[in-house]
Coordinates of C-alpha atoms and ligand atoms in Angstrom, one line a residue:
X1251 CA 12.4 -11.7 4.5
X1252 CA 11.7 -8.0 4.2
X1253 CA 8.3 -6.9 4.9
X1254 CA 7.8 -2.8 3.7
X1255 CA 4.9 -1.1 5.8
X1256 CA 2.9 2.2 3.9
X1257 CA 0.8 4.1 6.4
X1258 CA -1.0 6.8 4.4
X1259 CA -3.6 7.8 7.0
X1260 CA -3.6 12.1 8.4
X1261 CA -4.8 10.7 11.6
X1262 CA -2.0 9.5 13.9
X1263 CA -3.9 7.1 16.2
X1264 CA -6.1 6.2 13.0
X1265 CA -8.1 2.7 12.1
X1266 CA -5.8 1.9 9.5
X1267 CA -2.8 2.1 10.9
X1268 CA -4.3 0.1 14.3
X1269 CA -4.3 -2.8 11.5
X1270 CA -1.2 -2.2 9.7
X1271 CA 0.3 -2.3 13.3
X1272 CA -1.5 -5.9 13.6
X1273 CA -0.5 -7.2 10.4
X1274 CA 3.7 -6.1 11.3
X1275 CA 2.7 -7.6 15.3
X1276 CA 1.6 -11.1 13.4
X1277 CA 4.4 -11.2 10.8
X1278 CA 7.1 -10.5 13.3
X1279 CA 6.1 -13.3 15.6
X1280 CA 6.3 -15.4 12.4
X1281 CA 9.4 -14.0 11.0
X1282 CA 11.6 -13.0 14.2
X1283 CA 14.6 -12.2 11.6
X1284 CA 12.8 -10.8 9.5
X1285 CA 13.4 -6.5 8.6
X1286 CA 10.5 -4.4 8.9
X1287 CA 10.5 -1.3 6.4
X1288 CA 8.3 1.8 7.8
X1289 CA 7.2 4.7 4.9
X1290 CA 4.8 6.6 7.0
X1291 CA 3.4 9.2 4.2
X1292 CA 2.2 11.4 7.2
X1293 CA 5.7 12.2 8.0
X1294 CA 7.5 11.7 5.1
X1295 CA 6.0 14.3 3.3
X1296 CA 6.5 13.2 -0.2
X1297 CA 6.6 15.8 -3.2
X1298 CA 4.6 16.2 -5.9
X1299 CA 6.1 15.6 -9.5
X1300 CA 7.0 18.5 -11.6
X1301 CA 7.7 19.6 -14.9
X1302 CA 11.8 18.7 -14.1
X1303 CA 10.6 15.6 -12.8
X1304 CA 8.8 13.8 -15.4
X1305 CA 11.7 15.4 -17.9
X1306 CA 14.0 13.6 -16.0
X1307 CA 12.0 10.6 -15.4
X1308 CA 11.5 10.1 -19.5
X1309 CA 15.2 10.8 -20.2
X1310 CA 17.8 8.2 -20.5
X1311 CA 18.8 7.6 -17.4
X1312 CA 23.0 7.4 -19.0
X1313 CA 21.8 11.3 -19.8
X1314 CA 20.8 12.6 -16.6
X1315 CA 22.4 15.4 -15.3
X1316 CA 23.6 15.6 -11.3
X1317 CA 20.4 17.6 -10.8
X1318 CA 18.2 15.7 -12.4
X1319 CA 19.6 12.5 -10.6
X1320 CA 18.4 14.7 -7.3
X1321 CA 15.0 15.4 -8.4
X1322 CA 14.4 11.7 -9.0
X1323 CA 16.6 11.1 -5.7
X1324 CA 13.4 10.3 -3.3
X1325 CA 11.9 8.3 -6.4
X1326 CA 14.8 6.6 -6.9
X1327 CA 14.6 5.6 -2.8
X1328 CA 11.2 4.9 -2.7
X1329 CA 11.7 2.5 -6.1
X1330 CA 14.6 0.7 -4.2
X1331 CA 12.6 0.2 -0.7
X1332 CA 9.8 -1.5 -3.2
X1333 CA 12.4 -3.7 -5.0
X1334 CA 13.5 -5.1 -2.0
X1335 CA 10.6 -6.1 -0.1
X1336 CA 9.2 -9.7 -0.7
X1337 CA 5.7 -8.4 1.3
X1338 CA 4.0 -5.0 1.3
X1339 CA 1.2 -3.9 3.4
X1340 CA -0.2 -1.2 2.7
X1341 CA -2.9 0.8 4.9
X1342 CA -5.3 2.9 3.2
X1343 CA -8.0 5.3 4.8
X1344 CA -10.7 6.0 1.9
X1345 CA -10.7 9.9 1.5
X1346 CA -13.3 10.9 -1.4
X1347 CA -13.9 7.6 -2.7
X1348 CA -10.8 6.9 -3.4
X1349 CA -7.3 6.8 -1.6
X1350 CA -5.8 9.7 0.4
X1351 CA -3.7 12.1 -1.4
X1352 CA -0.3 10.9 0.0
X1353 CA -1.2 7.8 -1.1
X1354 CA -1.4 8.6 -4.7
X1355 CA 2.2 10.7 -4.4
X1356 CA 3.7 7.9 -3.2
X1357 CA 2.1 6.3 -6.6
X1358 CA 3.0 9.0 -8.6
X1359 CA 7.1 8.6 -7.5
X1360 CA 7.1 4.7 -7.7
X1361 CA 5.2 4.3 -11.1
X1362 CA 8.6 4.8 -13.2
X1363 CA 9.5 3.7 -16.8
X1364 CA 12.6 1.8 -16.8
X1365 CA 12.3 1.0 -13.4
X1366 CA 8.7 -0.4 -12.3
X1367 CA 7.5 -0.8 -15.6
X1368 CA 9.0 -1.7 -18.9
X1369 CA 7.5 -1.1 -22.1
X1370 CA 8.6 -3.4 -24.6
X1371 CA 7.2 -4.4 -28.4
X1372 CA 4.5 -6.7 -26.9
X1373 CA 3.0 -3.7 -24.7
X1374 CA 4.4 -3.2 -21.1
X1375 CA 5.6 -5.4 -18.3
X1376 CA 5.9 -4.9 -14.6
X1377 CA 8.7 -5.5 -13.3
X1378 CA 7.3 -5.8 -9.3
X1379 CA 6.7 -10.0 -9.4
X1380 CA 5.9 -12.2 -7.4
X1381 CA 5.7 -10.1 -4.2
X1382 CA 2.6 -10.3 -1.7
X1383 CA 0.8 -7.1 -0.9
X1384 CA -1.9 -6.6 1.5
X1385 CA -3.9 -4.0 1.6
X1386 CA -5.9 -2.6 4.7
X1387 CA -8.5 0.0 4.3
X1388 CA -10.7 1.5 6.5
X1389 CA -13.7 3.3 5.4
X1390 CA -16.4 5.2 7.0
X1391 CA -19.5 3.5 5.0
X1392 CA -19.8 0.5 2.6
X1393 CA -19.5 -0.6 -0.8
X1394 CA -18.9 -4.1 -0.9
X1395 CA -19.6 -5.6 -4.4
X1396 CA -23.4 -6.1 -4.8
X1397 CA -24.6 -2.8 -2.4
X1398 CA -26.0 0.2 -4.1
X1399 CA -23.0 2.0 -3.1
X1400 CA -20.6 -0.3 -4.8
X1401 CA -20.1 1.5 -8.0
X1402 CA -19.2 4.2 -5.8
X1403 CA -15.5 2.2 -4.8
X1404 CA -12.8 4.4 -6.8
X1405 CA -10.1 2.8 -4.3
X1406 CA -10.3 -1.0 -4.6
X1407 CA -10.3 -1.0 -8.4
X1408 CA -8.0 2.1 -8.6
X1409 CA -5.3 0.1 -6.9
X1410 CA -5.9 -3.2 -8.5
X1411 CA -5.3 -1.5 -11.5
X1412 CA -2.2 0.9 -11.2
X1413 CA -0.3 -1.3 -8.9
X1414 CA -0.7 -4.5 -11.4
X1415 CA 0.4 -2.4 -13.9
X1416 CA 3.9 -2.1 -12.2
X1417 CA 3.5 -6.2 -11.7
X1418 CA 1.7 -5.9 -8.1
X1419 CA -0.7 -8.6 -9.1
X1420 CA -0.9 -11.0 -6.0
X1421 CA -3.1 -9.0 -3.5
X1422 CA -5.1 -9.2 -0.8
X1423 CA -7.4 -6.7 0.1
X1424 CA -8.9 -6.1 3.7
X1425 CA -11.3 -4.1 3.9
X1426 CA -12.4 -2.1 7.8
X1427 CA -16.0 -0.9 6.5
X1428 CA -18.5 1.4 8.5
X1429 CA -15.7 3.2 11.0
X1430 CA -18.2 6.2 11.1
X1431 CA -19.5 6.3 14.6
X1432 CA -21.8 3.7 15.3
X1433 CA -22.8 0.0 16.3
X1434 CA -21.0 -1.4 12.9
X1435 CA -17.6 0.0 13.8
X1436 CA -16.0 -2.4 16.3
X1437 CA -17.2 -5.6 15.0
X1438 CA -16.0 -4.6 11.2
X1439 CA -12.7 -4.0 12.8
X1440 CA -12.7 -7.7 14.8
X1441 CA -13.4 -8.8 11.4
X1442 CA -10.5 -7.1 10.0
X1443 CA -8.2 -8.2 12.6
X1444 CA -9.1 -12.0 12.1
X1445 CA -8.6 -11.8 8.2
X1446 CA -5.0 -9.9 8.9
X1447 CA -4.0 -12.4 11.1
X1448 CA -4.4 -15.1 8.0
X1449 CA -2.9 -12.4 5.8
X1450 CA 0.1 -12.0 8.1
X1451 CA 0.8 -15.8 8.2
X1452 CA -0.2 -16.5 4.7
X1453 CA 2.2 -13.5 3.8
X1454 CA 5.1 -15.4 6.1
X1455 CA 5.4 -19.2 3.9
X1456 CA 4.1 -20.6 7.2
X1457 CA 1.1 -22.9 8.2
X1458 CA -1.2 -20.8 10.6
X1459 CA -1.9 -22.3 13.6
X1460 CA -4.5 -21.8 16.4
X1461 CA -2.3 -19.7 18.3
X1462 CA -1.5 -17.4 15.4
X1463 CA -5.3 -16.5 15.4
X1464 CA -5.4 -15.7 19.6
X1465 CA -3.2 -13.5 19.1
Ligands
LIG381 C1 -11.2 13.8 4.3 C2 -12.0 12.6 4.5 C3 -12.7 12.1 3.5 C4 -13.4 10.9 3.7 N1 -14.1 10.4 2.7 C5 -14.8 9.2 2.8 C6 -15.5 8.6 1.7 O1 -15.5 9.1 0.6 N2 -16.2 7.5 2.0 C7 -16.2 6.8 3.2 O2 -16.8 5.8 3.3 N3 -15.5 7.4 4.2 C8 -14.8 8.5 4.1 N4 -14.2 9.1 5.1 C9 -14.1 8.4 6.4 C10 -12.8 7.6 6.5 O3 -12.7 6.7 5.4 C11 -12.8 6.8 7.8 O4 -12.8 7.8 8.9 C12 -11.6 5.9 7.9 O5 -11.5 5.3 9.2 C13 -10.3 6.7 7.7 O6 -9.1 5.9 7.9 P1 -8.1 6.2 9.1 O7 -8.9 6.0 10.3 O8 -7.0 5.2 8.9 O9 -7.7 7.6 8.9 C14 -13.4 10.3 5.0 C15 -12.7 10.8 6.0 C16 -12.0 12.0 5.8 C17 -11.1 12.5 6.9

């Protein structure tokens, strides 16, 4: 079992990747052979894509020149670390509404025709099945379906969307609401942490027992 861990948060000590650190804790107790994969977007600063990028992306790939293959080189990597992971967890501060900019380059590199997605007479096809991904966020207010601020969510939906499109469709969301200073924080976090634990075991094939959640 190969579990891929995306940490997309500027902070280092940040909420979201406390959890993404629970989720790996949980899953490892379950799967003691199991590989961890760690893309931390802080560090691994990814690049943007260019003009030479998308040509290359859009060619055939029998076509490509040796400097084309490099510019799709870290797309390429980031493609196969995907292919091979059966679970992805994924945490995700909510910067603007929506997800943190390293978050969507990571997108913009694994989103690739030919390789995540096929199009085909019938429309297109993701090619990413039947892999779990969890998603952790952590938020400084709230927009739970049926708030006012709800229509206000450009992350949830956002990443429903483009990551279904590459066949991402079984996932969980988690969401660590009201982390701005205040009474609200530490309990929505508790919360959190319960709902990974289940996530983490669900995510592992394996009956969760009582000790899984005293963890
Ligand atoms: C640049 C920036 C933009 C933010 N934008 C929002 C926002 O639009 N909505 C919100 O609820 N919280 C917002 N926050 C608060 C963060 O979502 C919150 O601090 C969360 O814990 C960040 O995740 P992290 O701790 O993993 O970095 C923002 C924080 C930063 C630093």
């Amino acid at each position: 079992m190969k579990l891929l861990r995306i940490d997309s948060s500027a902070r280092r000590n940040s909420v979201s990747r406390q959890l993404t650190d629970r989720f790996v804790e949980t899953w490892k107790k379950q799967n003691p052979a199991g590989q961890v994969i760690e893309r931390d977007l802080a560090t691994t600063a990814l690049p943007l894509i260019t003009d030479e990028w998308t040509l290359a992306a859009y060619s055939d790939p029998a076509s490509l020149t040796p400097a084309q293959r490099e510019t799709l080189a870290v797309s390429d990597a980031l493609v196969e670390e995907l292919l091979a992971a059966d679970t992805i967890v994924i945490g995700a501060p909510m910067y603007n509404l929506t997800v943190s900019a390293p978050l969507k380059a990571w997108i913009d590199q694994i989103v690739r025709v030919g390789r995540t997605v096929l199009y085909g007479s019938s429309g297109t096809e993701g090619v990413l099945k039947g892999k779990k991904v969890v998603i952790i966020t952590s938020r400084g207010g709230a927009f739970r379906p049926g708030t006012p601020t709800a229509q206000y969510d450009h992350q949830e939906p956002y990443l429903r969307h483009i990551l279904g499109f590459i066949g991402l469709t079984d996932i969980t969301f988690i969401h660590a609401e009201n982390q701005k200073p205040g009474d609200l924080a530490e309990p929505a976090r508790a919360a959190a942490i319960e709902q990974i634990q289940l996530a983490a075991s669900a995510a592992s094939n394996r009956p969760v027992t009582a000790q899984d959640l005293q963890l």
